[in-house]
Coordinates of C-alpha atoms in Angstrom, one line a residue:
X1 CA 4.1 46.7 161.3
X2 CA 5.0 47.0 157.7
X3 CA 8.8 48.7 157.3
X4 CA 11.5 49.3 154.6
X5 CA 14.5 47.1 156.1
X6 CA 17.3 46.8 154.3
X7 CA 20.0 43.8 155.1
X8 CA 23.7 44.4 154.5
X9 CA 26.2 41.0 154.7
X10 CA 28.7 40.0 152.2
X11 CA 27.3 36.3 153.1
X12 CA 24.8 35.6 150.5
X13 CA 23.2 32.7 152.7
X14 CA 22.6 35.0 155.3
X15 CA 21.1 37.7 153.4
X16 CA 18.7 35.2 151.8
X17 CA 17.8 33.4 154.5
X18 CA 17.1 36.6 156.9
X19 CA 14.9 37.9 153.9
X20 CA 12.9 35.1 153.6
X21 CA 12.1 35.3 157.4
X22 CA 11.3 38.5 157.5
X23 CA 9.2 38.6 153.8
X24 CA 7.3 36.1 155.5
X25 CA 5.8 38.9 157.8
X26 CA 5.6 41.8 155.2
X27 CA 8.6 43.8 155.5
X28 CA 9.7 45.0 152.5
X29 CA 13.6 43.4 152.5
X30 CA 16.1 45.0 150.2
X31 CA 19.6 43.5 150.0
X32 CA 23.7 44.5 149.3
X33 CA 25.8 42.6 149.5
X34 CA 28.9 44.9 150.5
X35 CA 28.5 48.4 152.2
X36 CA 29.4 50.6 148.9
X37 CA 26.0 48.9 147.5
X38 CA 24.3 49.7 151.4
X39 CA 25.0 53.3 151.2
X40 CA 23.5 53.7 147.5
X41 CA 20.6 51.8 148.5
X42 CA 20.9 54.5 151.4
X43 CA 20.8 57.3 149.5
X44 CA 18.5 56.0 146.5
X45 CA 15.9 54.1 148.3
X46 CA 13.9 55.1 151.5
X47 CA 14.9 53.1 154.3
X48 CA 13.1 52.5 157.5
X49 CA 15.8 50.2 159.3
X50 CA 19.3 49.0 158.6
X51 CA 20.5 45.1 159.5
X52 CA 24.1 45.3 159.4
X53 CA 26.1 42.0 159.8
X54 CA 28.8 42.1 163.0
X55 CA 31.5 40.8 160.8
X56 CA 31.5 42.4 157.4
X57 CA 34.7 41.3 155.0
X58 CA 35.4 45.1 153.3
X59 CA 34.8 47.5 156.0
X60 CA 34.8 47.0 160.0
X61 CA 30.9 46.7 161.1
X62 CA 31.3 49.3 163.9
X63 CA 32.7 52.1 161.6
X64 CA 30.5 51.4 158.9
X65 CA 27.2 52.3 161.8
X66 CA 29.4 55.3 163.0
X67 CA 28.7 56.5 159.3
X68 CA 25.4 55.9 158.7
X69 CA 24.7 57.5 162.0
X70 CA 27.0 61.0 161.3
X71 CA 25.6 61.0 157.6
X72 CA 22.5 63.8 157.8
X73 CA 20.9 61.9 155.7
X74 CA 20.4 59.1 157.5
X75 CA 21.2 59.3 160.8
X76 CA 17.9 59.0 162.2
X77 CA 17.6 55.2 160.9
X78 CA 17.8 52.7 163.6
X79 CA 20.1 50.5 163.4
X80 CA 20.5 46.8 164.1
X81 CA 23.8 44.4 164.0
X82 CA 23.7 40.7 163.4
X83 CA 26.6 39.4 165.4
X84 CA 28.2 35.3 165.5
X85 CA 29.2 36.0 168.8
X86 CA 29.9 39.5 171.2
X87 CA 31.5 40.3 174.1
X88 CA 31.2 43.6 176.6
X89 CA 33.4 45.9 175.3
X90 CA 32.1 45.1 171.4
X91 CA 28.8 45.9 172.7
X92 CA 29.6 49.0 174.2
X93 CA 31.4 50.5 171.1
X94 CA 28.8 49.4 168.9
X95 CA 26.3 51.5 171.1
X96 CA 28.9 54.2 171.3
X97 CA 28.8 54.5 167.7
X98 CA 24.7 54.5 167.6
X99 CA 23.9 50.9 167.0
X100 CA 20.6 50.5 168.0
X101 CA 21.2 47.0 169.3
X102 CA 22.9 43.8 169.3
X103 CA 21.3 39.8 168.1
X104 CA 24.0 37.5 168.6
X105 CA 23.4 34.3 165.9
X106 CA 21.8 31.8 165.7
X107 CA 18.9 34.9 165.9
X108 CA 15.9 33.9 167.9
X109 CA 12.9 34.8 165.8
X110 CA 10.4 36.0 167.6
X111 CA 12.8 38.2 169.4
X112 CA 14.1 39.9 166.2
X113 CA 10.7 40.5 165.2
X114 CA 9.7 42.1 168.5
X115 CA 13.2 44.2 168.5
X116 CA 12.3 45.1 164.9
X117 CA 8.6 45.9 166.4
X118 CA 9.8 48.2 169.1
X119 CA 12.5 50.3 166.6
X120 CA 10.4 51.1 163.8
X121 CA 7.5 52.6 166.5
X122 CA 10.5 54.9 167.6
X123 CA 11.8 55.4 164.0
X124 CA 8.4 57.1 163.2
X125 CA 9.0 60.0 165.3
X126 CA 12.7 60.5 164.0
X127 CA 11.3 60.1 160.2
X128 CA 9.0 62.8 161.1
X129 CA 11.8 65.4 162.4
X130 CA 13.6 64.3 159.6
X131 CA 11.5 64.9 157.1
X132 CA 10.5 68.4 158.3
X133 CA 14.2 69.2 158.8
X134 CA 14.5 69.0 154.9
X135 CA 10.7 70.7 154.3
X136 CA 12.0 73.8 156.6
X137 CA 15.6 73.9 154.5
X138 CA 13.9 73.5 151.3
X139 CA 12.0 76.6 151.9
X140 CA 14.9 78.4 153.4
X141 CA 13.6 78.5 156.8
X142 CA 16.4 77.5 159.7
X143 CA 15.0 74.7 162.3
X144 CA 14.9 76.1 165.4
X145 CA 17.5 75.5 167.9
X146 CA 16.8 73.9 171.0
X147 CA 17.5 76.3 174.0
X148 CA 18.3 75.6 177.5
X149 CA 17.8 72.0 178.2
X150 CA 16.0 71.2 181.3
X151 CA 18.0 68.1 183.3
X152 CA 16.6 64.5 182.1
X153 CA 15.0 63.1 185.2
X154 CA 15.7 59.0 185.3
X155 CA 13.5 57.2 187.3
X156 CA 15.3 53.8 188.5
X157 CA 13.2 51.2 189.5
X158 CA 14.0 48.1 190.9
X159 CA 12.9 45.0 193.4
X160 CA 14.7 46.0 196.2
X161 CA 15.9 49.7 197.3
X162 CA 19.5 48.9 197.7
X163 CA 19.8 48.2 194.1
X164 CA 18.1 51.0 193.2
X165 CA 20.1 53.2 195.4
X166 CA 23.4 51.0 194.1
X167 CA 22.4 51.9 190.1
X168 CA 22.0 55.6 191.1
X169 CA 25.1 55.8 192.9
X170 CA 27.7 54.4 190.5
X171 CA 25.9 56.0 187.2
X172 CA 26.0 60.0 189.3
X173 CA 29.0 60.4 187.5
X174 CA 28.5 58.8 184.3
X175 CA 25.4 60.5 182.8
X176 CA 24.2 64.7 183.5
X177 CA 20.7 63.4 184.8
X178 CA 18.9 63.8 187.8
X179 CA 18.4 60.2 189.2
X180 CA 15.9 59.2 191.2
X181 CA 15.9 55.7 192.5
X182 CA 12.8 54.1 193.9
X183 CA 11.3 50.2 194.2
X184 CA 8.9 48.8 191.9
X185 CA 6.0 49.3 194.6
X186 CA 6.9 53.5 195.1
X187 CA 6.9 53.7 191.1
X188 CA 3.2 54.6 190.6
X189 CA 2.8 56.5 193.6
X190 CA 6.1 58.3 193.0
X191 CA 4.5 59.4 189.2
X192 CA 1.5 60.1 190.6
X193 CA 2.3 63.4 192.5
X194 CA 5.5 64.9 190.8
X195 CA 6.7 65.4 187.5
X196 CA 6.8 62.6 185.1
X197 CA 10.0 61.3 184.4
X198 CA 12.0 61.5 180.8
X199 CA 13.0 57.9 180.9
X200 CA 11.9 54.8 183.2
X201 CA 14.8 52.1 184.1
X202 CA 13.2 49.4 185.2
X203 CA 15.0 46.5 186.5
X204 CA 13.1 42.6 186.3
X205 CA 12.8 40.2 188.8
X206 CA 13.6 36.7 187.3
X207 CA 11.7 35.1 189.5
X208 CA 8.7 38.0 189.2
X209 CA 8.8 39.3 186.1
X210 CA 5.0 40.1 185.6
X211 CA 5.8 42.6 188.7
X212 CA 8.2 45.0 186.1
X213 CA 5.9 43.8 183.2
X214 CA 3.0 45.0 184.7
X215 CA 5.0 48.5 185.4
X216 CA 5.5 49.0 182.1
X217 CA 1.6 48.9 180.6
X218 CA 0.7 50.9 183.7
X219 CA 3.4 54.1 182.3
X220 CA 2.2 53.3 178.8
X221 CA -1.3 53.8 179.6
X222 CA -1.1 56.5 181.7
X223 CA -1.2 60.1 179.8
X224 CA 1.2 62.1 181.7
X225 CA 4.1 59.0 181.1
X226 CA 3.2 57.1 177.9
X227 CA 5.8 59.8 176.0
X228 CA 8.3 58.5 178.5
X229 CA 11.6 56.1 177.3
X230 CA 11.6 52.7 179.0
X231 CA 14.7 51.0 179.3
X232 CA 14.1 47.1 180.9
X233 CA 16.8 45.6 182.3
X234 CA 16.7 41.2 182.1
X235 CA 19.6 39.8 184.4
X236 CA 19.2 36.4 182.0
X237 CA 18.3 37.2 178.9
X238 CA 14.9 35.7 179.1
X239 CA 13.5 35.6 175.8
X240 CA 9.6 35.5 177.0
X241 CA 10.1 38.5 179.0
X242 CA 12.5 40.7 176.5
X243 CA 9.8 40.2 173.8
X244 CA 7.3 40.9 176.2
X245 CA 8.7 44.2 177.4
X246 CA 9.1 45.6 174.0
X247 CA 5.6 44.6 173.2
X248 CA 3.8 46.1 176.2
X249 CA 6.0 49.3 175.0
X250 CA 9.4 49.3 176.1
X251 CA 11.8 51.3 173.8
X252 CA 15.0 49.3 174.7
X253 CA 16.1 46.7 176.8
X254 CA 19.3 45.5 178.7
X255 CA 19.7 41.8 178.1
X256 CA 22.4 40.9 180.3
X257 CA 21.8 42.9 183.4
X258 CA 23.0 46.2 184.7
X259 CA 26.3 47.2 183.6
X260 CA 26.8 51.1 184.0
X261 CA 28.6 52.0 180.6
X262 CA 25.9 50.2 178.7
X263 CA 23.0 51.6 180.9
X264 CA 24.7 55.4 180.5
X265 CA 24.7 54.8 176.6
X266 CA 21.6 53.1 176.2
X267 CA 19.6 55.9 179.0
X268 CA 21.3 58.9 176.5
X269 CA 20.1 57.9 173.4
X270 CA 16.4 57.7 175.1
X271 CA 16.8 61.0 176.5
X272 CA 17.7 62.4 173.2
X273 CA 14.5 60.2 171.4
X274 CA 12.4 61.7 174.2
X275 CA 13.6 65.3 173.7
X276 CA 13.3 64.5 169.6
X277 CA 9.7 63.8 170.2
X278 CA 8.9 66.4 172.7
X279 CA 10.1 68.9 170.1
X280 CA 7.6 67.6 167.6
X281 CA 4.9 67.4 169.6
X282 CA 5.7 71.0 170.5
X283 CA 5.7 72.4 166.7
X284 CA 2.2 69.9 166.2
X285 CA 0.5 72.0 169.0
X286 CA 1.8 75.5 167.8
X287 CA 0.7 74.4 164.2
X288 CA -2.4 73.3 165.6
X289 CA -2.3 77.3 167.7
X290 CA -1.2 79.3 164.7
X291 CA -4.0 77.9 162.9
X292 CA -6.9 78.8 165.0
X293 CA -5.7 82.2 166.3
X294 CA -4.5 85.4 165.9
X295 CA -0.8 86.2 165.3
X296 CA -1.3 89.7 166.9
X297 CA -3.6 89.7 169.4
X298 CA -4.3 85.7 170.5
X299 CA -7.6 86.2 170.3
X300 CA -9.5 83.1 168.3
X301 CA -9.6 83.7 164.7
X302 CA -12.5 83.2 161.7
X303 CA -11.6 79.7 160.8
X304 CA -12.0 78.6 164.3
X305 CA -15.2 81.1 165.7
X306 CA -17.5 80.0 163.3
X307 CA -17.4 76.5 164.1
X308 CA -18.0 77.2 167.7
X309 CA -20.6 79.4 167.2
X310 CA -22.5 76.7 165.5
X311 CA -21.6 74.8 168.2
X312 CA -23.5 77.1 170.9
X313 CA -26.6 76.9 167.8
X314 CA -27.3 73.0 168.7
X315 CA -26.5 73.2 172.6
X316 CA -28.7 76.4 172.5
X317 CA -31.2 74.2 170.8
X318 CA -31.3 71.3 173.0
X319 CA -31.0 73.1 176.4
X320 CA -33.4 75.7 175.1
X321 CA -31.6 78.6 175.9
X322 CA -30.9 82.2 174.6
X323 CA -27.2 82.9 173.1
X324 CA -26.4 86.3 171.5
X325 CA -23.6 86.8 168.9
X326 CA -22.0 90.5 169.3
X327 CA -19.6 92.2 165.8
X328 CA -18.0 95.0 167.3
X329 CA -15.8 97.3 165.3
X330 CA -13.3 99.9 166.9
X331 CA -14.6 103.5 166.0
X332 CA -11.9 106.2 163.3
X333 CA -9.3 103.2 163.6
X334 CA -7.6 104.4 160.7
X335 CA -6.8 107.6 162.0
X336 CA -4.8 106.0 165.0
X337 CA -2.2 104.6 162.0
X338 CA -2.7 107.5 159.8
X339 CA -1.5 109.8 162.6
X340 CA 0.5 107.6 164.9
X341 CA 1.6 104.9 162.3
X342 CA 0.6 101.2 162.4
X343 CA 3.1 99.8 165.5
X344 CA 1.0 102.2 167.5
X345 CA -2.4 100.6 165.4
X346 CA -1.3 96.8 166.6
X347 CA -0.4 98.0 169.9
X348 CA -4.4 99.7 170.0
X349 CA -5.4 96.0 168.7
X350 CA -3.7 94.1 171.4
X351 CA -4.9 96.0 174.1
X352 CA -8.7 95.9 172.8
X353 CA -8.2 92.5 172.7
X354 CA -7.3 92.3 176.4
X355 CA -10.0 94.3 177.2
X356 CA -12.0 92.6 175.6
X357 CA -11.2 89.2 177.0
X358 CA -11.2 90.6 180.3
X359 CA -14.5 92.0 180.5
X360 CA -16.0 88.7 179.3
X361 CA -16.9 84.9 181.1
X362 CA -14.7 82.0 181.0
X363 CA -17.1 80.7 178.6
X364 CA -17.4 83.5 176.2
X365 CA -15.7 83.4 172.7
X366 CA -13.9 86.2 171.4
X367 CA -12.0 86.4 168.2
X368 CA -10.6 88.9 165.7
X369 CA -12.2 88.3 162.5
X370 CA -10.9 91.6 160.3
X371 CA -8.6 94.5 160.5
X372 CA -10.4 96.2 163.9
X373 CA -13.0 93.9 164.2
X374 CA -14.2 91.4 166.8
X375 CA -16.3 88.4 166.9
X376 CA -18.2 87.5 170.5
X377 CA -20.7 84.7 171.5
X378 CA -22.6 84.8 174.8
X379 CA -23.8 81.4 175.6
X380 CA -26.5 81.1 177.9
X381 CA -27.2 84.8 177.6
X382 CA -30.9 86.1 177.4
X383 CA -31.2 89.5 176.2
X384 CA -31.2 92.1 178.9
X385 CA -28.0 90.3 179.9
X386 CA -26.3 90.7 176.4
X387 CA -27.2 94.2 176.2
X388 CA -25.7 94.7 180.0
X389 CA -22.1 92.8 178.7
X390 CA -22.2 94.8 175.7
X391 CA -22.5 97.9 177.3
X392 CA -19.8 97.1 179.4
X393 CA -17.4 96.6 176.4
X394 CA -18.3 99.5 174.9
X395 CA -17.7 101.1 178.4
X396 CA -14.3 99.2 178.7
X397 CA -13.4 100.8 175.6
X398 CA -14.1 104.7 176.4
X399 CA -13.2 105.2 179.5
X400 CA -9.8 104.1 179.7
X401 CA -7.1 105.8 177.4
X402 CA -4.9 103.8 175.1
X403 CA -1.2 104.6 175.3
X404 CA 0.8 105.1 172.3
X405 CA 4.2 103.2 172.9
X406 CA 7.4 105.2 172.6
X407 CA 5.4 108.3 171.7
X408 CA 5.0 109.5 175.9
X409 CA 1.2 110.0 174.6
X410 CA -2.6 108.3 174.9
X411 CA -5.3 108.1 172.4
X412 CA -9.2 107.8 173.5
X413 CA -10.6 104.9 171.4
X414 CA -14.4 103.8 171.3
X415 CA -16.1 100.8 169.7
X416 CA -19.2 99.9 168.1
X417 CA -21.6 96.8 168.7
X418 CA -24.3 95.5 167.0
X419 CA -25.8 92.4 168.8
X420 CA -28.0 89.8 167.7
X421 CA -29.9 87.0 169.8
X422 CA -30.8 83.4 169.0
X423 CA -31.9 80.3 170.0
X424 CA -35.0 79.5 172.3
X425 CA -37.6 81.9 171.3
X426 CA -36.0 82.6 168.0
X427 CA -36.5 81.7 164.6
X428 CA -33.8 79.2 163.7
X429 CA -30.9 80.5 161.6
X430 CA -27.9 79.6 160.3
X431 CA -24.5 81.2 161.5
X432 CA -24.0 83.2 158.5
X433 CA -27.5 84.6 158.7
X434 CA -27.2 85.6 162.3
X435 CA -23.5 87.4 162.0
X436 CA -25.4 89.3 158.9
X437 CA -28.0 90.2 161.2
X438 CA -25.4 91.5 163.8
X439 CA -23.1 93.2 161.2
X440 CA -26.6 95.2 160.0
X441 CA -27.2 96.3 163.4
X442 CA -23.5 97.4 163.8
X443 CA -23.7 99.4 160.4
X444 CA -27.0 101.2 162.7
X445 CA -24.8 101.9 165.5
X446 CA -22.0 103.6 163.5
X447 CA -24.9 104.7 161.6
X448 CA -26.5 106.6 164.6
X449 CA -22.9 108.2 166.1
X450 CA -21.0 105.3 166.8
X451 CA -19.7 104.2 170.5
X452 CA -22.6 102.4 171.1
X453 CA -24.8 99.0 170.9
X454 CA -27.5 98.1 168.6
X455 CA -29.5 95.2 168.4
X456 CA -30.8 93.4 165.0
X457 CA -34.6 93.9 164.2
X458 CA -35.4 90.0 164.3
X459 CA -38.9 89.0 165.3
X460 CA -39.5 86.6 167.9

């Protein structure tokens, strides 16, 4: 996985040495060699990762992280410190102050390389917020703010229930998540039949380690998990198993047992990288929404309908079936803004739509292509049964009143429809020839008093 990494140690040796290691695999290593060069680099060069020596000579290596992590800017860059040696209570503040993790030197290799692995796959997601946090501002627009937070729900898993049950009971009052402790063997039948949980502790056997292994490839392939955080937790530090972990998927992993002040860090930050990329897969699918719909009434838009429709030609084609393709235009619509005003016009619009939608199949498309008018495919529709929906639309329209909001008044409304069939039996024609076709036959119908159907002139 290719990555901007950039190493900051006052030691030369070191930075060479690390560089050459890691050139070896393609990252793209920059270098400084004190941490008033680092935070230039920072803010001059794009940086996917930070390797920051334990023991730097002008600044103390904890409150140099603490910066990069409370600087906007960079923030969302994962961090990882190089140490000679470490103890508990450097680890913790080193978390505390969002270090990503801790290598203690001489560096084992292939475990750098799968920590380095594991952080950039997470650092994608954060580069992503990041950069639309600074595409919204740069318009002017203000990133939405994150309302009520539902409670994180931990899933503990270990060998043996006591543990389990041990783990939940001592971090209860250390972190605001709903723990649920289980054993390895309830894990996939717990996941199974309730909600899936934000994060995944999952605790490894030494003397079974394939068991929590295998646990974690079953939650990365599954759909309704693989978003989860997985934290592994390795009573010995085993380096086959913490390389393994992170390369089946895990997004962090606990090499020295459970402790409950690391575990309460190390669980919050993957809540908070969970949330992260819940948020953006939120904003993907309401991009993905505004793009193929209607702001004002939900209904389908253009862009998307006419795809479909083209999509009901060819299955039309194959099955040999009928489809028909309805326009339908809502009769003296200006008059309802002229004389009421346009609030009063959308409000008309929605509830056609609704109408609309409601009088159709499941299968049905319905869209809004124009100001007051509708787009509808019938799939699997012959004639007589087209006319007999139509009809019903129009019916739908008239016979029910529309209310005028805030005005203590209603408004009759009626629509036109001119319909159009195709496929077996039919001449073949494209999309755009058969919604002309349709449109003609609506002109007829508003032609010949309006609040009624009309079907196109198309030889069999």
């Amino acid at each position: 996985m290719p990555g901007k990494l950039l190493i900051v140690d006052n030691i030369a040796t070191n930075r060479i040495v690390l560089k050459a290691k890691l050139s070896d695999v393609y990252y793209d290593v920059q270098q400084a060699a004190n941490t008033d060069e680092a935070l230039k680099r920072l803010h001059d060069t794009p940086t996917d990762l930070v390797l920051v020596n334990g023991h730097l000579e002008d600044r103390d290596s904890i409150q140099f992280c603490k910066d990069i992590r409370t600087n906007p800017r960079t923030s969302h860059l994962p961090i990882l410190m190089l140490c000679n040696h470490q103890d508990r209570d450097t680890r913790l503040r080193a978390l505390a102050a969002g270090v990503s993790d801790i290598l203690v030197r001489p560096i084992d290799h292939v475990v750098l390389l799968a920590r380095l692995r594991s952080l950039l796959r997470t650092h994608e997601s954060a580069e992503e917020h990041h950069q639309r946090q600074k595409t919204t501002r740069a318009f002017g627009f203000a990133e939405n703010q994150a309302g009520f937070k539902k409670q994180a729900r931990i899933h503990l898993a270990t060998p043996d229930s006591a543990s389990s049950v041990r783990w939940s009971a001592v971090l209860k009052g250390m972190v605001p998540f709903k723990l649920v402790p289980k054993v390895h063997t309830e894990t996939l039948k717990d996941i199974s039949g309730a909600p899936a949980p934000d994060v995944f502790v999952i605790a490894v056997d030494s003397a079974q380690p394939d068991q929590a292994l295998r646990l974690v490839a079953e939650i990365r392939a599954r759909a309704s998990t693989r978003n989860a955080g997985i934290l592994v937790v390795v009573e010995d530090d085993h380096r086959r198993t913490i390389v393994d972990a992170m390369d089946l998927g895990a997004h962090d992993v606990m090499a020295f047992g459970f402790d409950p002040h690391e575990m309460a860090l190390r669980v919050s930050r993957l809540v908070s990288q969970k949330r992260l990329s819940d948020r953006l897969r939120d904003h993907v699918n309401i991009g993905l929404e505004a793009a193929v719909t209607d702001p004002l009434t939900g209904l389908f838009n253009r862009r998307y309908a006419l795809p479909q429709i083209n999509r009901i030609c060819l299955q039309s084609k194959s099955k040999r079936q009928q489809f028909a393709i309805i326009l339908a235009d809502l009769d003296h619509f200006k008059l309802v803004n002229d004389r009421y005003g346009h609030a009063a016009g959308d409000a008309v619009l929605t509830e056609t739509a609704c109408r609309l939608r409601d009088s159709l199949r499941a299968l049905d498309l319905v869209a809004r292509i124009g100001g007051e008018e509708f787009l509808i495919a019938l799939p699997h529709t012959p004639a007589l049964r087209a006319d007999e929906a139509a009809a019903r639309l129009c019916a739908r329209i008239r016979d029910t009143p529309f209310r005028i909001p805030g005005q203590n008044t209603s408004v009759q409304i009626t629509i036109s429809l001119g319909v159009v069939m195709a496929g077996s039996g039919f001449k073949a024609k494209s999309v755009e020839a058969l919604i002309e076709q349709a449109d003609k036959a609506l002109y007829d119908a508003k032609l010949r008093g309006r609040d009624q159907v009309r079907f196109a002139k198309i030889p069999a």
